[in-house]
Amino acid sequence: MDSAEVAEVCEPVFEDMATSLSTKAQCIYYLANGFAIVASHLSPTHAGRAARVLADALNRETNAFSRNSLARALAKAAGRMNPTEAAWICGQAAGVLTDALAKETNALSRFDLASGMSSLASRMGPAGAKRLFSSSIEFETDPNSVIWNSFRLQSTSMISVGSALSAFTDGLVKLADRLDAAEATRVCGQTASLLFARIEREPNAYARNALASSLARVAGKMDPAAASRVCDKAIDILLRARPEHPR
């Protein structure tokens, strides 16, 4: 089938799914996944409507796992839209998830929200995506997110730093692939400097490990000489850091 024939078949399915999405909240995960498949075959007009339906559902939803599914489907629909319109609607949805992340304390929920934001950023303009990742990575590296407590590490807090930070790093690395080499080095260099500064100040070994992992991935998108400079300094900090032990 050619693309026009596929769209003709998929568009009635989209109408049924749009109705279901607003009435069957318990099925959101499955409906969102179906939406993601169908959306990639819609015409720009129907894709725009699909994006609005998904954005409204994401705005109403409170479950982070479901919001992540909706964000992925929205990013798929946005891929069939005019880039300017796609960037706007995905930017609005990313703002909703950013606000939710600021209030969320559950580690797995934070990871879901961060993953959803990264999906949406793939359809935003480079400038908007860069701002999103820079501010999110800075927020996520709060040293208070990983703490020792009564002889044991609070593992859920550790996951919050590692997983959500990793999701944001994934998004930034994908953003770098959309930029030319010089701009990728500039954007990733700014984030690498931020991560290095956090490593330098971070007293907790587990948090330093998560930060160093993200720094290495970001540095992989930089000019080799610039990457070597920041990584060498980070290695020096890590070697000089005294291992922590629970008391």
Coordinates of N, CA and C in Angstrom, one line a residue:
M1 N 0.8 -1.2 0.0 CA 0.0 0.0 0.0 C 0.9 1.2 0.0
D2 N 0.4 2.3 -0.7 CA 1.2 3.5 -0.7 C 0.7 4.3 0.6
S3 N 1.4 5.4 0.8 CA 1.2 6.2 2.1 C -0.2 6.7 2.2
A4 N -0.8 7.1 1.0 CA -2.2 7.6 1.0 C -3.2 6.5 1.4
E5 N -3.0 5.3 0.9 CA -3.9 4.2 1.2 C -3.7 3.8 2.7
V6 N -2.5 3.8 3.2 CA -2.3 3.5 4.6 C -3.0 4.5 5.5
A7 N -2.9 5.8 5.1 CA -3.5 6.9 5.9 C -5.0 6.7 5.9
E8 N -5.6 6.3 4.7 CA -7.0 6.1 4.6 C -7.5 5.0 5.5
V9 N -6.7 4.0 5.7 CA -7.1 2.9 6.6 C -6.9 3.3 8.1
C10 N -5.9 4.0 8.4 CA -5.5 4.3 9.8 C -6.4 5.4 10.4
E11 N -6.9 6.3 9.5 CA -7.6 7.5 10.1 C -8.9 7.1 10.8
P12 N -9.7 6.2 10.2 CA -10.9 5.8 11.0 C -10.5 5.1 12.3
V13 N -9.4 4.4 12.3 CA -9.0 3.7 13.6 C -8.6 4.8 14.6
F14 N -8.0 5.8 14.1 CA -7.6 7.0 15.0 C -8.9 7.6 15.6
E15 N -9.9 7.7 14.9 CA -11.2 8.3 15.4 C -11.7 7.5 16.6
D16 N -11.7 6.1 16.4 CA -12.2 5.3 17.5 C -11.3 5.3 18.7
M17 N -10.0 5.4 18.5 CA -9.0 5.4 19.6 C -9.1 6.8 20.3
A18 N -9.4 7.8 19.6 CA -9.5 9.1 20.2 C -10.7 9.2 21.2
T19 N -11.8 8.6 20.8 CA -12.9 8.5 21.6 C -12.7 7.6 22.9
S20 N -12.0 6.5 22.6 CA -11.7 5.6 23.8 C -10.7 6.2 24.7
L21 N -9.8 7.0 24.2 CA -8.8 7.6 25.1 C -9.4 8.6 26.1
S22 N -10.5 9.2 25.8 CA -11.2 10.1 26.7 C -12.2 9.5 27.6
T23 N -12.4 8.2 27.4 CA -13.5 7.5 28.2 C -13.0 6.3 29.0
K24 N -11.8 5.8 28.6 CA -11.3 4.6 29.2 C -9.9 4.8 29.8
A25 N -9.9 5.5 30.9 CA -8.6 5.8 31.5 C -7.8 4.6 31.9
Q26 N -8.4 3.5 32.3 CA -7.7 2.4 32.7 C -6.9 1.7 31.6
C27 N -7.2 2.0 30.4 CA -6.5 1.4 29.2 C -5.6 2.4 28.5
I28 N -5.2 3.5 29.2 CA -4.4 4.5 28.6 C -3.1 4.0 28.0
Y29 N -2.4 3.1 28.8 CA -1.1 2.6 28.3 C -1.3 1.9 27.0
Y30 N -2.3 1.0 26.8 CA -2.5 0.3 25.6 C -3.0 1.2 24.5
L31 N -3.8 2.1 24.8 CA -4.4 3.0 23.8 C -3.2 3.9 23.3
A32 N -2.4 4.4 24.2 CA -1.3 5.3 23.8 C -0.3 4.6 22.9
N33 N 0.0 3.3 23.2 CA 0.9 2.5 22.3 C 0.3 2.3 20.9
G34 N -1.1 2.1 20.9 CA -1.7 1.9 19.6 C -1.7 3.3 18.9
F35 N -1.9 4.3 19.6 CA -1.9 5.7 19.0 C -0.5 5.9 18.3
A36 N 0.5 5.5 19.0 CA 1.9 5.7 18.5 C 2.1 5.0 17.2
I37 N 1.5 3.8 17.1 CA 1.6 3.1 15.8 C 0.8 3.7 14.7
V38 N -0.4 4.0 15.0 CA -1.3 4.6 14.0 C -0.9 6.0 13.6
A39 N -0.4 6.8 14.6 CA 0.0 8.2 14.3 C 1.0 8.3 13.2
S40 N 1.9 7.4 13.2 CA 3.0 7.5 12.2 C 2.6 7.3 10.8
H41 N 1.3 7.0 10.6 CA 0.7 6.8 9.2 C -0.4 7.8 8.9
L42 N -0.6 8.8 9.8 CA -1.7 9.7 9.6 C -1.3 10.9 8.6
S43 N -2.2 11.5 8.0 CA -2.0 12.7 7.2 C -1.6 13.8 8.2
P44 N -0.9 14.9 7.8 CA -0.6 16.0 8.7 C -1.8 16.5 9.4
T45 N -3.0 16.6 8.7 CA -4.2 17.2 9.4 C -4.6 16.3 10.5
H46 N -4.7 15.0 10.3 CA -5.2 14.1 11.3 C -4.1 13.9 12.4
A47 N -2.8 14.0 12.0 CA -1.8 13.9 13.0 C -1.9 15.1 14.0
G48 N -2.2 16.3 13.5 CA -2.4 17.4 14.3 C -3.5 17.2 15.3
R49 N -4.6 16.6 14.8 CA -5.8 16.4 15.7 C -5.4 15.3 16.7
A50 N -4.6 14.3 16.3 CA -4.2 13.2 17.2 C -3.3 13.8 18.3
A51 N -2.4 14.8 17.9 CA -1.5 15.4 18.9 C -2.3 16.2 19.9
R52 N -3.4 16.9 19.5 CA -4.2 17.6 20.4 C -4.9 16.7 21.4
V53 N -5.4 15.6 20.9 CA -6.1 14.6 21.7 C -5.2 14.1 22.8
L54 N -4.0 13.7 22.3 CA -3.0 13.2 23.2 C -2.5 14.2 24.3
A55 N -2.3 15.4 23.8 CA -1.9 16.5 24.7 C -2.9 16.7 25.8
D56 N -4.2 16.7 25.4 CA -5.3 16.9 26.4 C -5.3 15.8 27.4
A57 N -5.1 14.5 26.9 CA -5.1 13.4 27.8 C -3.9 13.5 28.7
L58 N -2.8 13.9 28.2 CA -1.6 14.0 29.1 C -1.8 15.0 30.2
N59 N -2.5 16.1 29.8 CA -2.7 17.2 30.8 C -3.7 16.7 31.9
R60 N -4.7 15.9 31.5 CA -5.6 15.4 32.5 C -5.0 14.3 33.4
E61 N -4.2 13.5 32.8 CA -3.6 12.3 33.5 C -2.7 12.6 34.7
T62 N -2.8 11.8 35.7 CA -1.9 12.1 36.9 C -0.9 11.0 37.1
N63 N -1.1 9.8 36.5 CA -0.2 8.7 36.6 C 1.0 8.9 35.7
A64 N 2.2 8.9 36.3 CA 3.5 9.2 35.6 C 3.7 8.1 34.5
F65 N 3.4 6.9 34.7 CA 3.7 5.8 33.7 C 2.8 6.1 32.5
S66 N 1.5 6.4 32.8 CA 0.6 6.7 31.6 C 1.0 7.9 30.9
R67 N 1.5 8.9 31.6 CA 1.9 10.2 31.0 C 3.1 9.9 30.1
N68 N 4.0 9.0 30.5 CA 5.1 8.7 29.7 C 4.7 8.0 28.4
S69 N 3.7 7.1 28.5 CA 3.1 6.5 27.3 C 2.5 7.5 26.3
L70 N 1.7 8.4 26.9 CA 1.1 9.5 26.1 C 2.1 10.4 25.5
A71 N 3.2 10.7 26.2 CA 4.2 11.6 25.6 C 4.9 10.9 24.4
R72 N 5.2 9.6 24.5 CA 5.8 8.9 23.4 C 4.8 8.9 22.2
A73 N 3.6 8.7 22.4 CA 2.6 8.7 21.3 C 2.5 10.1 20.7
L74 N 2.5 11.1 21.6 CA 2.4 12.5 21.1 C 3.6 12.8 20.2
A75 N 4.8 12.4 20.6 CA 6.0 12.6 19.8 C 5.9 12.0 18.5
K76 N 5.3 10.8 18.4 CA 5.1 10.1 17.1 C 4.1 10.9 16.2
A77 N 3.0 11.3 16.8 CA 2.1 12.1 16.0 C 2.7 13.4 15.5
A78 N 3.5 14.0 16.4 CA 4.2 15.3 16.0 C 5.1 15.1 14.9
G79 N 5.6 13.9 14.7 CA 6.5 13.7 13.6 C 5.9 13.8 12.2
R80 N 4.5 13.8 12.2 CA 3.8 13.9 11.0 C 3.3 15.3 10.7
M81 N 3.6 16.2 11.7 CA 3.0 17.5 11.6 C 4.0 18.5 11.1
N82 N 3.5 19.7 10.8 CA 4.4 20.8 10.5 C 5.4 21.0 11.7
P83 N 6.7 21.1 11.4 CA 7.7 21.2 12.5 C 7.5 22.3 13.5
T84 N 7.0 23.4 13.1 CA 6.8 24.6 14.0 C 5.6 24.2 14.9
E85 N 4.5 23.7 14.4 CA 3.4 23.3 15.2 C 3.8 22.2 16.1
A86 N 4.5 21.2 15.6 CA 5.0 20.1 16.4 C 5.8 20.6 17.6
A87 N 6.7 21.5 17.4 CA 7.6 22.0 18.4 C 6.8 22.7 19.5
W88 N 5.7 23.5 19.1 CA 4.9 24.2 20.0 C 4.1 23.2 20.9
I89 N 3.4 22.3 20.3 CA 2.6 21.4 21.1 C 3.4 20.5 22.0
C90 N 4.6 20.0 21.5 CA 5.4 19.2 22.4 C 6.1 20.0 23.5
G91 N 6.4 21.3 23.2 CA 6.9 22.2 24.2 C 5.9 22.4 25.4
Q92 N 4.7 22.6 25.0 CA 3.6 22.8 26.0 C 3.5 21.5 26.9
A93 N 3.5 20.3 26.2 CA 3.3 19.1 27.0 C 4.6 18.8 27.9
A94 N 5.7 19.2 27.3 CA 7.0 19.0 28.2 C 6.9 19.9 29.4
G95 N 6.3 21.1 29.3 CA 6.1 22.0 30.4 C 5.2 21.3 31.5
V96 N 4.2 20.6 31.1 CA 3.3 19.9 32.0 C 4.1 18.9 32.8
L97 N 4.9 18.1 32.1 CA 5.7 17.1 32.7 C 6.8 17.7 33.6
T98 N 7.4 18.8 33.2 CA 8.4 19.5 34.0 C 7.8 19.9 35.4
D99 N 6.6 20.5 35.3 CA 5.9 20.9 36.6 C 5.6 19.6 37.4
A100 N 5.2 18.5 36.8 CA 4.9 17.3 37.6 C 6.2 16.8 38.2
L101 N 7.3 16.8 37.5 CA 8.6 16.3 38.0 C 9.1 17.1 39.2
A102 N 8.8 18.4 39.2 CA 9.2 19.2 40.3 C 8.6 18.9 41.6
K103 N 7.4 18.2 41.5 CA 6.6 17.8 42.7 C 6.7 16.4 43.0
E104 N 7.3 15.6 42.1 CA 7.3 14.1 42.3 C 8.5 13.7 43.1
T105 N 8.3 12.8 44.0 CA 9.4 12.2 44.8 C 9.6 10.8 44.6
N106 N 8.7 10.0 44.0 CA 8.8 8.6 43.8 C 9.9 8.4 42.6
A107 N 10.8 7.5 42.9 CA 11.9 7.3 41.9 C 11.5 6.9 40.6
L108 N 10.6 5.8 40.5 CA 10.2 5.3 39.2 C 9.3 6.3 38.5
S109 N 8.5 7.0 39.2 CA 7.7 8.0 38.6 C 8.5 9.2 38.0
R110 N 9.6 9.5 38.7 CA 10.5 10.5 38.2 C 11.1 10.1 36.9
F111 N 11.5 8.8 36.8 CA 12.1 8.3 35.6 C 11.1 8.3 34.5
D112 N 9.8 7.9 34.7 CA 8.8 8.0 33.7 C 8.6 9.4 33.2
L113 N 8.5 10.3 34.1 CA 8.3 11.7 33.6 C 9.5 12.2 32.8
A114 N 10.7 11.9 33.3 CA 11.9 12.3 32.5 C 12.0 11.7 31.2
S115 N 11.6 10.4 31.1 CA 11.6 9.7 29.8 C 10.6 10.4 28.8
G116 N 9.4 10.7 29.4 CA 8.4 11.4 28.6 C 8.9 12.7 28.1
M117 N 9.6 13.5 28.9 CA 10.1 14.8 28.5 C 11.1 14.6 27.4
S118 N 12.0 13.6 27.5 CA 13.0 13.3 26.5 C 12.3 13.0 25.1
S119 N 11.2 12.2 25.2 CA 10.5 11.9 23.9 C 10.0 13.1 23.3
L120 N 9.4 14.0 24.0 CA 8.8 15.2 23.5 C 9.9 16.2 23.0
A121 N 11.0 16.2 23.6 CA 12.1 17.1 23.2 C 12.6 16.8 21.8
S122 N 12.4 15.5 21.4 CA 12.9 15.1 20.1 C 12.1 15.8 19.0
R123 N 10.9 16.4 19.3 CA 10.1 17.1 18.3 C 10.2 18.6 18.5
M124 N 10.9 19.0 19.5 CA 11.0 20.5 19.8 C 12.2 21.0 19.0
G125 N 12.2 22.3 18.8 CA 13.4 22.9 18.2 C 14.6 22.8 19.0
P126 N 15.8 22.8 18.4 CA 17.1 22.6 19.2 C 17.2 23.5 20.4
A127 N 16.8 24.8 20.2 CA 17.0 25.8 21.3 C 16.1 25.4 22.5
G128 N 14.8 25.0 22.2 CA 13.9 24.7 23.3 C 14.3 23.4 24.0
A129 N 14.8 22.4 23.2 CA 15.2 21.1 23.8 C 16.5 21.3 24.6
K130 N 17.4 22.2 24.1 CA 18.6 22.5 24.9 C 18.3 23.1 26.3
R131 N 17.3 24.0 26.3 CA 16.9 24.7 27.6 C 16.3 23.6 28.5
L132 N 15.5 22.8 27.9 CA 14.8 21.7 28.7 C 15.8 20.8 29.4
F133 N 16.8 20.3 28.6 CA 17.7 19.4 29.2 C 18.7 20.0 30.1
S134 N 19.1 21.2 29.8 CA 20.1 21.9 30.7 C 19.5 22.2 32.1
S135 N 18.2 22.7 32.1 CA 17.6 22.9 33.4 C 17.3 21.6 34.1
S136 N 16.8 20.6 33.4 CA 16.4 19.4 34.0 C 17.6 18.6 34.6
I137 N 18.7 18.6 33.8 CA 19.9 17.9 34.3 C 20.5 18.7 35.6
E138 N 20.4 20.0 35.6 CA 20.8 20.7 36.7 C 20.0 20.4 37.9
F139 N 18.7 20.3 37.7 CA 17.8 20.0 38.8 C 18.0 18.6 39.3
E140 N 18.2 17.7 38.4 CA 18.3 16.3 38.8 C 19.5 15.9 39.5
T141 N 20.6 16.7 39.4 CA 21.8 16.4 40.1 C 21.9 17.0 41.5
D142 N 20.8 17.3 42.1 CA 20.7 17.8 43.5 C 21.4 16.8 44.4
P143 N 22.5 17.1 45.1 CA 23.2 16.1 45.9 C 22.3 15.5 47.0
N144 N 21.2 16.2 47.4 CA 20.3 15.7 48.4 C 19.5 14.5 47.9
S145 N 19.6 14.3 46.6 CA 18.8 13.2 46.1 C 19.3 11.8 46.4
V146 N 20.6 11.8 46.8 CA 21.2 10.5 47.3 C 21.8 10.7 48.7
I147 N 21.3 10.0 49.6 CA 21.8 10.2 51.0 C 22.0 8.9 51.7
W148 N 22.8 8.8 52.7 CA 23.0 7.7 53.6 C 22.0 7.8 54.7
N149 N 21.4 6.7 55.1 CA 20.4 6.7 56.2 C 20.5 5.4 57.0
S150 N 20.9 5.5 58.3 CA 20.8 4.4 59.2 C 21.5 3.1 58.6
F151 N 22.8 3.2 58.3 CA 23.6 2.1 57.8 C 23.3 1.7 56.4
R152 N 22.4 2.3 55.6 CA 22.1 1.7 54.3 C 21.7 2.9 53.4
L153 N 22.0 2.7 52.1 CA 21.6 3.7 51.1 C 20.1 3.6 50.9
Q154 N 19.5 4.8 50.7 CA 18.1 4.8 50.3 C 18.0 4.5 48.9
S155 N 17.8 3.3 48.5 CA 18.0 2.8 47.1 C 17.0 3.6 46.2
T156 N 15.8 3.9 46.6 CA 14.9 4.6 45.7 C 15.4 5.9 45.3
S157 N 16.1 6.6 46.3 CA 16.6 7.9 46.0 C 17.8 7.8 45.0
M158 N 18.5 6.7 45.1 CA 19.6 6.5 44.2 C 19.1 6.3 42.8
I159 N 18.0 5.5 42.6 CA 17.4 5.3 41.3 C 16.9 6.6 40.7
S160 N 16.4 7.5 41.6 CA 15.9 8.7 41.1 C 17.0 9.5 40.4
V161 N 18.2 9.6 41.0 CA 19.3 10.3 40.3 C 19.7 9.6 39.1
G162 N 20.0 8.3 39.2 CA 20.6 7.5 38.1 C 19.7 7.4 36.9
S163 N 18.4 7.0 37.2 CA 17.5 6.8 36.1 C 17.0 8.0 35.4
A164 N 16.5 9.0 36.2 CA 16.0 10.2 35.6 C 17.2 11.0 34.9
L165 N 18.3 11.0 35.5 CA 19.5 11.7 34.9 C 19.8 11.0 33.6
S166 N 19.8 9.7 33.6 CA 20.1 8.9 32.4 C 19.1 9.2 31.3
A167 N 17.9 9.4 31.7 CA 16.8 9.7 30.6 C 17.1 11.0 30.0
F168 N 17.5 12.0 30.8 CA 17.8 13.3 30.3 C 19.0 13.3 29.4
T169 N 20.0 12.5 29.9 CA 21.2 12.4 29.1 C 21.0 11.8 27.8
D170 N 20.1 10.7 27.7 CA 19.8 10.1 26.5 C 19.2 11.2 25.5
G171 N 18.3 12.0 26.1 CA 17.7 13.0 25.2 C 18.7 14.0 24.7
L172 N 19.6 14.4 25.5 CA 20.6 15.4 25.1 C 21.5 14.8 24.0
V173 N 21.9 13.6 24.2 CA 22.7 12.9 23.2 C 22.0 12.8 21.9
K174 N 20.7 12.5 21.9 CA 20.0 12.5 20.6 C 19.8 13.9 20.0
L175 N 19.7 14.9 20.9 CA 19.7 16.3 20.4 C 21.0 16.6 19.7
A176 N 22.1 16.2 20.3 CA 23.4 16.5 19.7 C 23.5 15.9 18.2
D177 N 22.8 14.8 18.0 CA 22.8 14.2 16.7 C 22.1 15.1 15.6
R178 N 21.3 16.0 16.1 CA 20.5 16.9 15.2 C 21.3 18.2 14.9
L179 N 22.4 18.4 15.6 CA 23.2 19.6 15.4 C 24.5 19.4 14.6
D180 N 25.1 20.4 14.1 CA 26.4 20.3 13.5 C 27.4 20.1 14.5
A181 N 28.6 19.7 14.1 CA 29.6 19.3 15.1 C 30.0 20.4 16.1
A182 N 30.1 21.7 15.5 CA 30.5 22.8 16.4 C 29.4 23.1 17.4
E183 N 28.1 23.1 17.0 CA 27.0 23.4 17.9 C 26.9 22.3 18.9
A184 N 27.1 21.0 18.5 CA 27.0 19.9 19.4 C 28.0 20.0 20.5
T185 N 29.2 20.4 20.1 CA 30.3 20.6 21.1 C 30.0 21.7 22.1
R186 N 29.4 22.8 21.5 CA 29.0 23.9 22.4 C 27.9 23.6 23.4
V187 N 26.9 22.9 22.9 CA 25.7 22.6 23.7 C 26.1 21.5 24.8
C188 N 26.8 20.5 24.3 CA 27.2 19.4 25.2 C 28.3 19.9 26.2
G189 N 29.1 20.8 25.7 CA 30.2 21.3 26.5 C 29.6 22.1 27.7
Q190 N 28.6 22.8 27.5 CA 27.9 23.6 28.6 C 27.4 22.6 29.6
T191 N 26.7 21.5 29.2 CA 26.2 20.5 30.1 C 27.3 19.8 30.8
A192 N 28.4 19.5 30.0 CA 29.5 18.8 30.6 C 30.1 19.6 31.7
S193 N 30.2 20.9 31.5 CA 30.8 21.8 32.6 C 29.9 21.8 33.8
L194 N 28.6 21.7 33.6 CA 27.6 21.7 34.7 C 27.8 20.4 35.5
L195 N 27.9 19.3 34.7 CA 28.0 18.0 35.4 C 29.4 17.9 36.1
F196 N 30.4 18.4 35.5 CA 31.7 18.4 36.2 C 31.6 19.2 37.5
A197 N 31.0 20.3 37.5 CA 30.9 21.2 38.7 C 30.1 20.4 39.8
R198 N 29.1 19.6 39.4 CA 28.3 18.8 40.4 C 29.2 17.7 40.9
I199 N 30.0 17.1 40.1 CA 30.9 16.0 40.6 C 31.9 16.6 41.6
E200 N 32.4 17.8 41.2 CA 33.4 18.4 42.1 C 32.8 18.7 43.5
R201 N 31.5 19.0 43.6 CA 30.9 19.4 44.9 C 30.2 18.2 45.5
E202 N 30.0 17.1 44.8 CA 29.2 16.0 45.3 C 30.0 15.1 46.3
P203 N 29.5 15.0 47.5 CA 30.3 14.2 48.5 C 29.9 12.7 48.4
N204 N 28.8 12.3 47.8 CA 28.4 10.9 47.8 C 28.9 10.2 46.6
A205 N 29.5 9.0 46.8 CA 30.1 8.3 45.8 C 29.2 7.7 44.8
Y206 N 28.0 7.3 45.2 CA 27.0 6.8 44.3 C 26.5 7.9 43.3
A207 N 26.3 9.1 43.9 CA 25.8 10.2 43.0 C 26.9 10.6 42.1
R208 N 28.2 10.6 42.5 CA 29.3 10.9 41.7 C 29.4 10.0 40.5
N209 N 29.1 8.7 40.8 CA 29.1 7.7 39.7 C 28.1 8.0 38.6
A210 N 26.8 8.3 39.1 CA 25.8 8.6 38.1 C 26.1 9.9 37.3
L211 N 26.7 10.9 38.0 CA 27.1 12.1 37.3 C 28.2 11.8 36.3
A212 N 29.2 11.0 36.7 CA 30.3 10.7 35.8 C 29.9 9.9 34.6
S213 N 28.9 9.0 34.8 CA 28.4 8.3 33.7 C 27.7 9.2 32.6
S214 N 26.9 10.1 33.1 CA 26.3 11.1 32.2 C 27.3 12.0 31.5
L215 N 28.3 12.4 32.3 CA 29.4 13.2 31.7 C 30.1 12.5 30.6
A216 N 30.4 11.2 30.8 CA 31.1 10.5 29.7 C 30.2 10.4 28.4
R217 N 28.9 10.2 28.6 CA 28.1 10.1 27.4 C 27.9 11.4 26.7
V218 N 27.8 12.5 27.4 CA 27.7 13.8 26.8 C 29.0 14.2 26.1
A219 N 30.2 13.8 26.8 CA 31.5 14.1 26.2 C 31.7 13.4 24.9
G220 N 31.0 12.3 24.7 CA 31.1 11.5 23.5 C 30.6 12.3 22.3
K221 N 29.8 13.3 22.5 CA 29.3 14.1 21.4 C 30.1 15.4 21.2
M222 N 31.2 15.6 21.9 CA 31.9 16.8 21.8 C 33.2 16.6 21.0
D223 N 33.8 17.7 20.6 CA 35.1 17.6 20.0 C 36.1 16.8 20.9
P224 N 36.9 15.9 20.3 CA 37.7 15.0 21.2 C 38.6 15.8 22.1
A225 N 39.2 16.9 21.7 CA 40.1 17.7 22.6 C 39.3 18.3 23.7
A226 N 38.1 18.8 23.5 CA 37.3 19.4 24.5 C 36.8 18.3 25.5
A227 N 36.4 17.2 24.9 CA 36.0 16.1 25.7 C 37.1 15.6 26.7
S228 N 38.3 15.5 26.1 CA 39.4 15.0 26.9 C 39.7 15.9 28.1
R229 N 39.6 17.2 27.8 CA 39.9 18.2 28.9 C 39.0 18.0 30.1
V230 N 37.7 18.0 29.8 CA 36.7 17.9 30.9 C 36.7 16.5 31.6
C231 N 36.9 15.5 30.8 CA 37.0 14.1 31.4 C 38.2 13.9 32.2
D232 N 39.3 14.4 31.8 CA 40.6 14.3 32.5 C 40.4 15.0 33.9
K233 N 39.8 16.2 33.9 CA 39.6 16.9 35.2 C 38.6 16.1 36.1
A234 N 37.6 15.5 35.5 CA 36.6 14.7 36.3 C 37.3 13.4 36.9
I235 N 38.2 12.8 36.1 CA 38.9 11.6 36.6 C 39.8 12.0 37.7
D236 N 40.4 13.1 37.7 CA 41.2 13.6 38.7 C 40.4 13.8 40.0
I237 N 39.2 14.3 39.9 CA 38.4 14.5 41.1 C 38.0 13.2 41.6
L238 N 37.6 12.2 40.8 CA 37.1 10.9 41.2 C 38.3 10.2 41.9
L239 N 39.5 10.3 41.4 CA 40.6 9.6 42.0 C 41.0 10.1 43.4
R240 N 40.8 11.4 43.5 CA 41.1 12.1 44.8 C 40.0 12.0 45.8
A241 N 38.8 11.6 45.4 CA 37.7 11.5 46.3 C 37.9 10.3 47.2
R242 N 37.6 10.5 48.5 CA 37.7 9.4 49.4 C 36.5 8.5 49.4
P243 N 36.6 7.2 49.3 CA 35.4 6.4 49.3 C 34.5 6.6 50.6
E244 N 33.2 6.5 50.4 CA 32.3 6.7 51.5 C 31.9 5.3 52.1
H245 N 31.7 5.3 53.4 CA 31.2 4.1 54.0 C 30.0 4.5 54.9
P246 N 29.0 3.6 55.0 CA 27.9 3.9 55.9 C 28.4 3.9 57.4
R247 N 27.8 4.7 58.2 CA 28.3 4.7 59.6 C 27.2 4.0 60.5

